[in-house]
Short mmCIF file of C-alpha atoms in Angstrom, two decimals:
data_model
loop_
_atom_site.label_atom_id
_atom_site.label_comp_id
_atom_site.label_asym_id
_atom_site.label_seq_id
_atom_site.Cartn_x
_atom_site.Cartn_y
_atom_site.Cartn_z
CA UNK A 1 -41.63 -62.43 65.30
CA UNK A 2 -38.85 -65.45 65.53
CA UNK A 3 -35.50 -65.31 65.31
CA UNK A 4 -32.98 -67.65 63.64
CA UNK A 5 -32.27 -68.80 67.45
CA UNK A 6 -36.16 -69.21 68.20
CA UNK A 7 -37.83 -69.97 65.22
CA UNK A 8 -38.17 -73.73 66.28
CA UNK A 9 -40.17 -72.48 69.54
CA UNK A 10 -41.88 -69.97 68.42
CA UNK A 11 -45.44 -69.43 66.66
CA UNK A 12 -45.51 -68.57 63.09
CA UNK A 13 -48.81 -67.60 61.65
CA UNK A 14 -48.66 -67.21 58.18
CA UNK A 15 -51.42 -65.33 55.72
CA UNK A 16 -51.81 -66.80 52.53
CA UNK A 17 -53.66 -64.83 49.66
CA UNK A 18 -55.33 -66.23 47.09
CA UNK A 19 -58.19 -65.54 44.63
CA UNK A 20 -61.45 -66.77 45.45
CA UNK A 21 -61.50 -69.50 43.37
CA UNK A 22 -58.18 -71.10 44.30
CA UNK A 23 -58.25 -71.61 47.95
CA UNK A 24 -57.31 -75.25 47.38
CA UNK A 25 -54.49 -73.87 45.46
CA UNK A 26 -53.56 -72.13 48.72
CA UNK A 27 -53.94 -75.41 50.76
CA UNK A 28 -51.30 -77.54 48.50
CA UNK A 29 -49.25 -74.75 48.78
CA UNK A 30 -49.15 -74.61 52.65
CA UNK A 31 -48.77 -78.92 52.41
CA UNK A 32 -45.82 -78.82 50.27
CA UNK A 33 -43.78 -75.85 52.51
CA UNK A 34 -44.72 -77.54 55.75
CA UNK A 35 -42.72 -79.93 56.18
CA UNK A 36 -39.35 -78.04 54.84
CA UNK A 37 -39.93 -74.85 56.98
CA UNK A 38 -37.82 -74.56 59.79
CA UNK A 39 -40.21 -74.82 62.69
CA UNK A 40 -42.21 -77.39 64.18
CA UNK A 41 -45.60 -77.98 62.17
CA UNK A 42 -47.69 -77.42 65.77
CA UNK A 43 -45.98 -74.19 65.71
CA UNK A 44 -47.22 -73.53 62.28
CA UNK A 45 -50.11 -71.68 61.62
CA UNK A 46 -51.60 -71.25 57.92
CA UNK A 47 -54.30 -68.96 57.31
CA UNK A 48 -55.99 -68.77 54.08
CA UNK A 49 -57.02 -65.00 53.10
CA UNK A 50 -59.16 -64.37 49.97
CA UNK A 51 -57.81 -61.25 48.44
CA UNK A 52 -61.06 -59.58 47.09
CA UNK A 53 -62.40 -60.12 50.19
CA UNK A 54 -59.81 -58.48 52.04
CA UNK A 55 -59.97 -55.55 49.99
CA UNK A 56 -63.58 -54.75 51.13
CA UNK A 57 -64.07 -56.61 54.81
CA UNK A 58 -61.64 -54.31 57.35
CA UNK A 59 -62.04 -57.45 59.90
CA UNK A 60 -60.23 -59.71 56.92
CA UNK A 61 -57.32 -56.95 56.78
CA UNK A 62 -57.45 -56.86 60.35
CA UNK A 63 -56.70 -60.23 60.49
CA UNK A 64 -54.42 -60.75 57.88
CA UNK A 65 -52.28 -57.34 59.57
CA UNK A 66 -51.48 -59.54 62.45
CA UNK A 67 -50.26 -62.20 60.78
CA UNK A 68 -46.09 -62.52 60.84
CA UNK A 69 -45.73 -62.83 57.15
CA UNK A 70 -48.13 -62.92 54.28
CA UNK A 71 -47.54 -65.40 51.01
CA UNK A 72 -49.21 -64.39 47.75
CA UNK A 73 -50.40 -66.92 45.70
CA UNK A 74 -51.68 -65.58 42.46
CA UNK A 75 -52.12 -68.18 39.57
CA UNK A 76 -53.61 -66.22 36.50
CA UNK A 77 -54.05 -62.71 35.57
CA UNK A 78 -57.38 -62.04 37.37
CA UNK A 79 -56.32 -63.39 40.43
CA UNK A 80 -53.05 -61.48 39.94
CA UNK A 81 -54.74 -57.80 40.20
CA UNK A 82 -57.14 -59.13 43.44
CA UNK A 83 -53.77 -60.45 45.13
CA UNK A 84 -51.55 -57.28 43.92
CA UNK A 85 -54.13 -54.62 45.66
CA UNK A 86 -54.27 -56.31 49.19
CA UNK A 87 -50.47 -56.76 49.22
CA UNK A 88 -50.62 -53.25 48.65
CA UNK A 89 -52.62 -52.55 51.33
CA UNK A 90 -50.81 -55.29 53.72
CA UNK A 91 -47.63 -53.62 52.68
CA UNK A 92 -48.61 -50.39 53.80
CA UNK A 93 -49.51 -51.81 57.17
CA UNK A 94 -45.96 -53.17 57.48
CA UNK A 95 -46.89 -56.54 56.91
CA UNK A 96 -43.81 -58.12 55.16
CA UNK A 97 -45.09 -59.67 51.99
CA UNK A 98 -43.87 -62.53 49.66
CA UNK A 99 -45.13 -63.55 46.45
CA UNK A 100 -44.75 -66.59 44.65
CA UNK A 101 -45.12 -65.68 40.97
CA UNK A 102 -45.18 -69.01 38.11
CA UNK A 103 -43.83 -68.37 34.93
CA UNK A 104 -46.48 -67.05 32.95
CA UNK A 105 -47.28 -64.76 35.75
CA UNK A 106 -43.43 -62.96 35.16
CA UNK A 107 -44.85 -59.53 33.36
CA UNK A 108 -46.69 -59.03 37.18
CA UNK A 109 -42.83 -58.80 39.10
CA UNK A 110 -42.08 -55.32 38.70
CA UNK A 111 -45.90 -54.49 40.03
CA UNK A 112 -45.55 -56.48 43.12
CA UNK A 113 -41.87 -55.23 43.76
CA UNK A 114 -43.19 -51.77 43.17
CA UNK A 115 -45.99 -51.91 46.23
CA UNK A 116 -42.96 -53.64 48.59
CA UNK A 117 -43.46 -57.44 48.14
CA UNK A 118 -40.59 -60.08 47.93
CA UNK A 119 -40.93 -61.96 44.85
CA UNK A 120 -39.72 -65.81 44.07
CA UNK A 121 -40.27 -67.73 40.77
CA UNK A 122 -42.44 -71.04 41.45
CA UNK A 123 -40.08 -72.90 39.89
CA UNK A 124 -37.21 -72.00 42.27
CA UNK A 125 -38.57 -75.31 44.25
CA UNK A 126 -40.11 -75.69 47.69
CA UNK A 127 -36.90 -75.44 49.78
CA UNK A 128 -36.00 -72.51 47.95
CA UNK A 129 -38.91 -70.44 48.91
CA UNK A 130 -38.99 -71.92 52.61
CA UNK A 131 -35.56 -70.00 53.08
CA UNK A 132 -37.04 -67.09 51.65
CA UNK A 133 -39.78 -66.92 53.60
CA UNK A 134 -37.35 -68.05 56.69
CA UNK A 135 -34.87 -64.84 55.86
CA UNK A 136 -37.87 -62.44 55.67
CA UNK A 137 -39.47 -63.40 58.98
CA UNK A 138 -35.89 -62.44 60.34
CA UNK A 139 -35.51 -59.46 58.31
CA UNK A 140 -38.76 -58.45 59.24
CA UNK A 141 -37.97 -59.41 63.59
CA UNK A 142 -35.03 -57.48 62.69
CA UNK A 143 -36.94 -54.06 61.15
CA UNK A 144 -39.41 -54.41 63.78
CA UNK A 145 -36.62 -53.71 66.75
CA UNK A 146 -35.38 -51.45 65.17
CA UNK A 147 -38.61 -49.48 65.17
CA UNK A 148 -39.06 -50.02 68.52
CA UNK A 149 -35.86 -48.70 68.97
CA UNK A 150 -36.35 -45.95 66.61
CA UNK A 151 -39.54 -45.39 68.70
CA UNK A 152 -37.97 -45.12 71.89
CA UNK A 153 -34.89 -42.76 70.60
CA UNK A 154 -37.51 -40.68 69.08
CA UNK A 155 -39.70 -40.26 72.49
CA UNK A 156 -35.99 -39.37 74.28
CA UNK A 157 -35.52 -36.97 71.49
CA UNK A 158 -38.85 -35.26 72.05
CA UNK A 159 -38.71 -35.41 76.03
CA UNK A 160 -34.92 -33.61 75.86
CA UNK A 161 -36.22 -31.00 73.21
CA UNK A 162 -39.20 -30.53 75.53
CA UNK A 163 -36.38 -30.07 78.57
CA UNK A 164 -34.10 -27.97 76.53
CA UNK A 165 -37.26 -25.67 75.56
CA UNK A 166 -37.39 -25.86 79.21
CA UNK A 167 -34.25 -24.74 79.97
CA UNK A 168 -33.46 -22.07 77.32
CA UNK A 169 -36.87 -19.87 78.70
CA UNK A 170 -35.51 -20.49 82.15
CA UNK A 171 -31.85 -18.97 80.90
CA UNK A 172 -33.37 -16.05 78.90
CA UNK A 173 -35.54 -15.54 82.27
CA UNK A 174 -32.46 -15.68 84.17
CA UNK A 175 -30.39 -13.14 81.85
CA UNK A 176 -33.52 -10.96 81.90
CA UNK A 177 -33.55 -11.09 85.89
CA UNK A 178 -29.63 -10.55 86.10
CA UNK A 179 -29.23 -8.03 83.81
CA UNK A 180 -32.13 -6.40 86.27
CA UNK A 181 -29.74 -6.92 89.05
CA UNK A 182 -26.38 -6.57 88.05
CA UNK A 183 -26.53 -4.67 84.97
CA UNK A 184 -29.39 -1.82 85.28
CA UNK A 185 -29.01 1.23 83.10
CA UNK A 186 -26.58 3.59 84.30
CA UNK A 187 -27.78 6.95 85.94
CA UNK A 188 -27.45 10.62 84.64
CA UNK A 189 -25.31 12.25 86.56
CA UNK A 190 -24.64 16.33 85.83
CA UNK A 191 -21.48 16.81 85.52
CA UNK A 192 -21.05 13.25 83.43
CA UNK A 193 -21.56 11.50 80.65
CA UNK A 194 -21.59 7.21 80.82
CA UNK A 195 -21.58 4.68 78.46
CA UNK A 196 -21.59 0.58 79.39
CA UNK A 197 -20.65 -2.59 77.63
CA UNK A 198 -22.00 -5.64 78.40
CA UNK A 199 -21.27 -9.14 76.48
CA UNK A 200 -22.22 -12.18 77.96
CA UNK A 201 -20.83 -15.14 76.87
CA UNK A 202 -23.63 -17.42 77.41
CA UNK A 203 -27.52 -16.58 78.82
CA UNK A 204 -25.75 -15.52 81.95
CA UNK A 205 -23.05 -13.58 82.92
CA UNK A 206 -19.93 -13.66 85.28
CA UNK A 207 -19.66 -9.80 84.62
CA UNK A 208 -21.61 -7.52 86.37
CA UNK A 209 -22.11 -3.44 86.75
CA UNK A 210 -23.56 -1.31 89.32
CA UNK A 211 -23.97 2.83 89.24
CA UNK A 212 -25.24 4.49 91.70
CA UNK A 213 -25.66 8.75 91.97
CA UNK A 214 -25.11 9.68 95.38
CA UNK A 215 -26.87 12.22 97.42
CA UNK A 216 -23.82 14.86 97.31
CA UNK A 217 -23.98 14.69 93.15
CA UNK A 218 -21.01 11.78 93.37
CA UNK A 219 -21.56 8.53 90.90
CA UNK A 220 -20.60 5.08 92.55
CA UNK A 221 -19.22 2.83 90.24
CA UNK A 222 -18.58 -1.08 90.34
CA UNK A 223 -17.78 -3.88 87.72
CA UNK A 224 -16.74 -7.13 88.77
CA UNK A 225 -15.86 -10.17 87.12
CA UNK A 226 -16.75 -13.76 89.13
CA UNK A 227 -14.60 -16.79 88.65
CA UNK A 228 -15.47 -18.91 85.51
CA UNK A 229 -18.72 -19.09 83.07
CA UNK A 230 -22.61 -19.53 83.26
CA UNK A 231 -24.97 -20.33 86.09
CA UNK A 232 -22.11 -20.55 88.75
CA UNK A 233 -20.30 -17.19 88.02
CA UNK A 234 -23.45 -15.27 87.44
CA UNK A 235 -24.73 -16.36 91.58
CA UNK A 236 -21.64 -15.22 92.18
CA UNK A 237 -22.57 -11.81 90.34
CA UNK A 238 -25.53 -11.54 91.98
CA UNK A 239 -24.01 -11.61 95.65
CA UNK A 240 -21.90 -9.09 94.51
CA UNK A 241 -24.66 -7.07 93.19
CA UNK A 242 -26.90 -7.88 96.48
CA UNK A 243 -24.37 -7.00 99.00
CA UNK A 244 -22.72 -3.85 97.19
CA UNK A 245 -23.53 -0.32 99.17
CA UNK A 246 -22.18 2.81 97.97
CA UNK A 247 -23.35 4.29 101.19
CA UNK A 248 -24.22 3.98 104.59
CA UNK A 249 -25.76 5.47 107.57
CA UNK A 250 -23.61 6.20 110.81
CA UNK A 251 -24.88 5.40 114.53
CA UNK A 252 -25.26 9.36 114.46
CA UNK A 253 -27.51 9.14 111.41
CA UNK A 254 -25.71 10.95 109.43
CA UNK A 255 -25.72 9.04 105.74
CA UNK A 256 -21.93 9.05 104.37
CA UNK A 257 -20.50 7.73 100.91
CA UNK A 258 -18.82 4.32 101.57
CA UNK A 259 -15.32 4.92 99.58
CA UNK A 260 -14.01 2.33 97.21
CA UNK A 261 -11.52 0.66 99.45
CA UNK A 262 -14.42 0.07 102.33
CA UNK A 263 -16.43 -1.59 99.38
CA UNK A 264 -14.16 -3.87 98.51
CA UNK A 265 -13.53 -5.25 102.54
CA UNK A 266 -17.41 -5.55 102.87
CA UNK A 267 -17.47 -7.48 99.70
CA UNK A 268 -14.82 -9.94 100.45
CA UNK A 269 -16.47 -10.56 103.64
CA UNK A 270 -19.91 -11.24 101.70
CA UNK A 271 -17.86 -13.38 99.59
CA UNK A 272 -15.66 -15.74 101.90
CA UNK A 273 -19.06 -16.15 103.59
CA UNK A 274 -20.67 -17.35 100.66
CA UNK A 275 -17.99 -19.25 99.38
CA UNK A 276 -18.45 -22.38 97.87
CA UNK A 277 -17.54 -25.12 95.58
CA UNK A 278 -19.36 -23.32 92.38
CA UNK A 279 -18.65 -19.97 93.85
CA UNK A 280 -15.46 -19.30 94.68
CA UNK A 281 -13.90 -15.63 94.10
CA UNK A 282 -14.09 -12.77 91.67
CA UNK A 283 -11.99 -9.75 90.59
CA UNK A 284 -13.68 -6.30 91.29
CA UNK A 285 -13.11 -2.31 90.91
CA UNK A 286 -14.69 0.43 92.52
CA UNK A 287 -14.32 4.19 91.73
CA UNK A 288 -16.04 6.90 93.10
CA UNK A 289 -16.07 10.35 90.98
CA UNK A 290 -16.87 13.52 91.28
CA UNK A 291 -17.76 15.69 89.05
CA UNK A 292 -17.20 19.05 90.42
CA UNK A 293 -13.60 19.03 90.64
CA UNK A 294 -13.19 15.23 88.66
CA UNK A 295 -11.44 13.82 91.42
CA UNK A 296 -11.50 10.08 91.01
CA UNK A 297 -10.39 7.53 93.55
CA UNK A 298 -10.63 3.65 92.99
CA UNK A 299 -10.02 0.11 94.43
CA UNK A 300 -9.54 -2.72 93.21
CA UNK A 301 -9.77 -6.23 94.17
CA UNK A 302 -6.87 -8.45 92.07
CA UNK A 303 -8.87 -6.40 88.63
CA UNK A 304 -7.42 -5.27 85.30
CA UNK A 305 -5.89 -1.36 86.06
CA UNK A 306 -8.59 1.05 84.81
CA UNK A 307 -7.51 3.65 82.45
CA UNK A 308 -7.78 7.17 81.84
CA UNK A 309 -7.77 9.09 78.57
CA UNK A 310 -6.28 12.23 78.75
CA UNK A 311 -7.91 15.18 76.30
CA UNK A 312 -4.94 14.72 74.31
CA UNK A 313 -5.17 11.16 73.53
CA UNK A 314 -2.89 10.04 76.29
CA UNK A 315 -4.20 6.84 78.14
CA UNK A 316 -2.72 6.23 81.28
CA UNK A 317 -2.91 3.56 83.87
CA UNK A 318 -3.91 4.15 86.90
CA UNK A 319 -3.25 0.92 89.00
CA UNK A 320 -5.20 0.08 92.56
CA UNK A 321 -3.36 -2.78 94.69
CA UNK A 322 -5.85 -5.12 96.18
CA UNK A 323 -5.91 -9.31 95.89
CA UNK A 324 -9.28 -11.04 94.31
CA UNK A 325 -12.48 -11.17 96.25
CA UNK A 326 -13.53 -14.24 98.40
CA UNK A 327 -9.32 -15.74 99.21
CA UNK A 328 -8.10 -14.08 101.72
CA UNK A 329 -9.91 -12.81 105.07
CA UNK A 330 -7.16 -10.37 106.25
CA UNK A 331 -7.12 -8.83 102.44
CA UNK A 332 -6.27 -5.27 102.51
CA UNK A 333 -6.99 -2.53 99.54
CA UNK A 334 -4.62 0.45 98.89
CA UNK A 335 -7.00 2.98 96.67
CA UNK A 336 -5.47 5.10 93.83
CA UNK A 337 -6.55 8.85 93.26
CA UNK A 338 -6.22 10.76 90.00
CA UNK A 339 -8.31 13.70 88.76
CA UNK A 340 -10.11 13.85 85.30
CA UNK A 341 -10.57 17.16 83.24
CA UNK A 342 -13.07 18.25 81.14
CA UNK A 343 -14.05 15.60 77.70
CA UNK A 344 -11.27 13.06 79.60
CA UNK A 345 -12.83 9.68 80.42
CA UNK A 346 -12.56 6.99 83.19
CA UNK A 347 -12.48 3.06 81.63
CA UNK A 348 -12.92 0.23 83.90
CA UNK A 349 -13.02 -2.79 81.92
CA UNK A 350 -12.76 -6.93 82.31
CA UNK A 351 -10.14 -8.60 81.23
CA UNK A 352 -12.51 -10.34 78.66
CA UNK A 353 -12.82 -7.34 76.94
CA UNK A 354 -8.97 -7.30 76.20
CA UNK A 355 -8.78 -10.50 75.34
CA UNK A 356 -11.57 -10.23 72.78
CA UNK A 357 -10.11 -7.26 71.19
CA UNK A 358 -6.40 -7.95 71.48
CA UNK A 359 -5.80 -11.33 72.43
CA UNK A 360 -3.81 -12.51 74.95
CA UNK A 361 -0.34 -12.20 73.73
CA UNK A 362 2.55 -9.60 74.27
CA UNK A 363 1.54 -5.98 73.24
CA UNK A 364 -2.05 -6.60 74.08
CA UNK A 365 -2.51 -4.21 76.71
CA UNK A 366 -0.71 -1.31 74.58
CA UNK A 367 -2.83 -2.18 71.58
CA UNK A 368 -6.14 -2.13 74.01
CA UNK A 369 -5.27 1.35 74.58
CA UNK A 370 -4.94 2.17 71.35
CA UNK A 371 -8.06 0.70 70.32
CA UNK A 372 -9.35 2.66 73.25
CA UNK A 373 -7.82 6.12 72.39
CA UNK A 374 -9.64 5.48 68.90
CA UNK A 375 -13.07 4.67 69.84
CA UNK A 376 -13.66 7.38 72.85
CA UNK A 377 -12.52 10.28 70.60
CA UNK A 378 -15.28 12.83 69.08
CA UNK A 379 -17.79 11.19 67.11
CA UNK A 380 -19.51 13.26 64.51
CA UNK A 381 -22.44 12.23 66.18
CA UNK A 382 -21.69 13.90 69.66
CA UNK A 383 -20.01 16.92 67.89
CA UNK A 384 -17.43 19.20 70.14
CA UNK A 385 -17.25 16.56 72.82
CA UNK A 386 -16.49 12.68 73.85
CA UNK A 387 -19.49 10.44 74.03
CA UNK A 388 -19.03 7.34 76.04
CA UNK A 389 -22.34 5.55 74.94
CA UNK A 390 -21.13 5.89 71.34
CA UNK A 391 -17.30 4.76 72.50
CA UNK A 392 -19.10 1.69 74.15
CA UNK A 393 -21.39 1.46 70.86
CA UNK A 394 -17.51 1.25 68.80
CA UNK A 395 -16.23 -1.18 70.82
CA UNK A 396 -18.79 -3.59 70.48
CA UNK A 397 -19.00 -3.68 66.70
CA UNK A 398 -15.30 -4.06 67.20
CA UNK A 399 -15.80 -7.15 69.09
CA UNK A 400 -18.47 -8.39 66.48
CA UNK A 401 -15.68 -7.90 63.86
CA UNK A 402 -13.12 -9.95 65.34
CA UNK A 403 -12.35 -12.92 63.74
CA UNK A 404 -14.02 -15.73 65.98
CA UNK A 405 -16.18 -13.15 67.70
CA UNK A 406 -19.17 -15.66 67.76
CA UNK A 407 -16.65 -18.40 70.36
CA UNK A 408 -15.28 -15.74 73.07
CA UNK A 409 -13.87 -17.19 75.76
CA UNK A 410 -15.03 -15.19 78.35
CA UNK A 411 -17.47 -12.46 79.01
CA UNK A 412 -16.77 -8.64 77.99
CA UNK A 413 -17.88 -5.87 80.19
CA UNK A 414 -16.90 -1.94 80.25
CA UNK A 415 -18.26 1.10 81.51
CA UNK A 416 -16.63 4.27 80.63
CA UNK A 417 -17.51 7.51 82.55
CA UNK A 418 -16.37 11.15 80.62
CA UNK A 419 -16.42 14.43 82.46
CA UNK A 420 -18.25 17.18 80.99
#
């Protein structure tokens, strides 16, 4: 198809319908443009087309499709109706179509407008319709790259839908796997009642949790927070999850309970070793419980202090000293002990979780505690007695309430242990 800057070098072919019986209409026609069109005359190609013939032979349409422009010559009436159904048909093949209509021909204009032709009155003049026909050819160059284009953006558009597809099942495998790993369902434990949270912020999660019962009727407890959002922070959740031990076997055998502070130096170890430019460090705490006597003794590695509600609605902090995971290789952990009584309940919790139910502004630490205090007292479900699934159950919907619940900016993760 030319362009205004090519049409003198390039070839124009040029279909020109016409009734049967006026082909040497056609021929006068092509004469008379000829030597007004802008482009050379050997560059010129005019093909007669008889309409009624194009109408039944597919080779004519063929043709007459791969023309660059098709000129409609009816004279009369009959000839009118052959022309008007293979510009139809030429128009729906994206053939750009003009037709030159002489006065007595004027009630066919809306027709041929209707089925997509370009109409010009004969008695416009020759130049007149060579523009015409000069500005459709362009138009038409014009419409054409643009559908290539069009083409093209719609093939990227279906290749990155296809990758996104892609992707998403990969992420929802990935969640699947890590919630496998780092976020299993918690054990029964006599003695104690548990209850988790766990909101990712994307497919993956920074956040993770780890429970484990222990021989001697103890429950291990982690939840750890890596550095920043998505794939990165959740291969940093898996280390943690990989390399985490609540116990281990001396040379003698014997198989001890790893306490919380010896955790947290075996996983900054794990951590330095694996550190990298999209893994980097994490916040963690570690409690270990009993429930015989409800001791409780944690550590915590640069973490939000865990809390304890009291059975009188008390909630107390009860603060480990410890600096992140993965910074420093001489880190040391001081542990903090406290005891819980019966229907009181241990809350380790991410700082997400604050900041999705409080914000992050003065008070918000009081007013997590409150919200705390609210949701872990006795549900009419779990009559006489604290349920921690239920509290966990609470806090959730409380998150879902929040006003811009559905853009958190981080991930929220809890797991609240109550003592029978």
């Amino acid at each position: 198809m030319p362009t205004a800057e090519t049409s003198r070098a390039v070839s124009v072919r040029v279909a020109m319908l016409h009734a049967a019986q006026c082909a040497g209409h056609a021929e006068a026609a092509a004469r008379l443009i000829t030597p007004v069109w802008p482009c050379r005359e050997d560059r010129l190609t005019w093909i007669p087309v008889d309409a009624e013939r194009l109408c039944q032979d597919p080779e004519q349409a063929a043709r007459a499709a791969r023309c660059d422009l098709c000129l409609a010559l009816p004279t009369d009436d009959g000839s009118a109706r052959a022309v008007l159904r293979a510009c139809t048909r030429l128009a729906e093949a994206g053939r750009p179509v003009v037709c030159v209509l002489p006065e007595g021909l004027r009630p066919w204009r809306a027709r041929f407008v209707r089925v997509g032709a370009v109409v010009h009155a004969a008695e416009s003049g020759v130049e007149a319709l060579a523009g015409l026909l000069t500005g459709v050819l362009r138009m038409a160059e014009r419409v054409g790259s643009l559908e290539q284009e069009l083409a093209v953006a719609d093939r990227l558009a279906q290749s990155a839908k296809q990758w996104m597809r892609r992707v998403d099942e990969e992420l929802h495998l990935a969640s699947r796997l890590q919630r496998q790993i780092a976020s299993p369902k918690l054990p029964e434990t006599p003695g104690l009642r548990v209850g988790s949270l766990f909101r990712p912020l994307w497919h993956v999660s920074g956040d993770i949790y780890r429970a484990e019962r222990l021989a001697d009727g103890r429950l291990g407890v982690l939840l750890a927070d890596a550095m920043g959002h998505g794939l990165c922070a959740a291969m940093s959740s898996v280390i943690l999850a990989h390399f985490l031990r609540f116990v281990r076997r001396d040379a003698d055998g014997a198989v001890r309970a790893i306490r919380p502070a010896e955790s947290m130096l075996s996983l900054n170890d794990e951590m330095l070793r694996h550190t990298s430019e999209s893994m980097r460090f994490a916040s963690a705490v570690c409690a270990l419980i009993d429930p015989g006597d409800g001791s409780v003794e944690i550590a915590s590695a640069g973490h939000p202090p865990a809390l304890v509600i009291r059975a009188d609605g008390r909630v107390e902090t009860l603060t480990a000293e410890g600096p992140l995971l993965g910074v420093f290789d001489d880190a040391e952990f001081v542990p903090a002990r406290t005891a819980l009584g019966p229907g009181e309940t241990l809350v380790l919790h991410t700082d997400g979780l604050e900041q999705g139910l409080c914000g992050t502004g003065a008070g918000s630490g009081a007013l997590l505690q409150a919200t705390l205090r609210q949701c872990a007292g006795p549900d009419p479900r779990c009559p006489g007695d604290v349920c921690p699934a239920i509290a966990a159950d609470r806090l959730s919907e409380l998150l879902d309430a929040k006003a811009g619940s559905l853009h958190r900016d981080d991930d929220a993760s809890a797991v609240l242990i109550t003592r029978a």
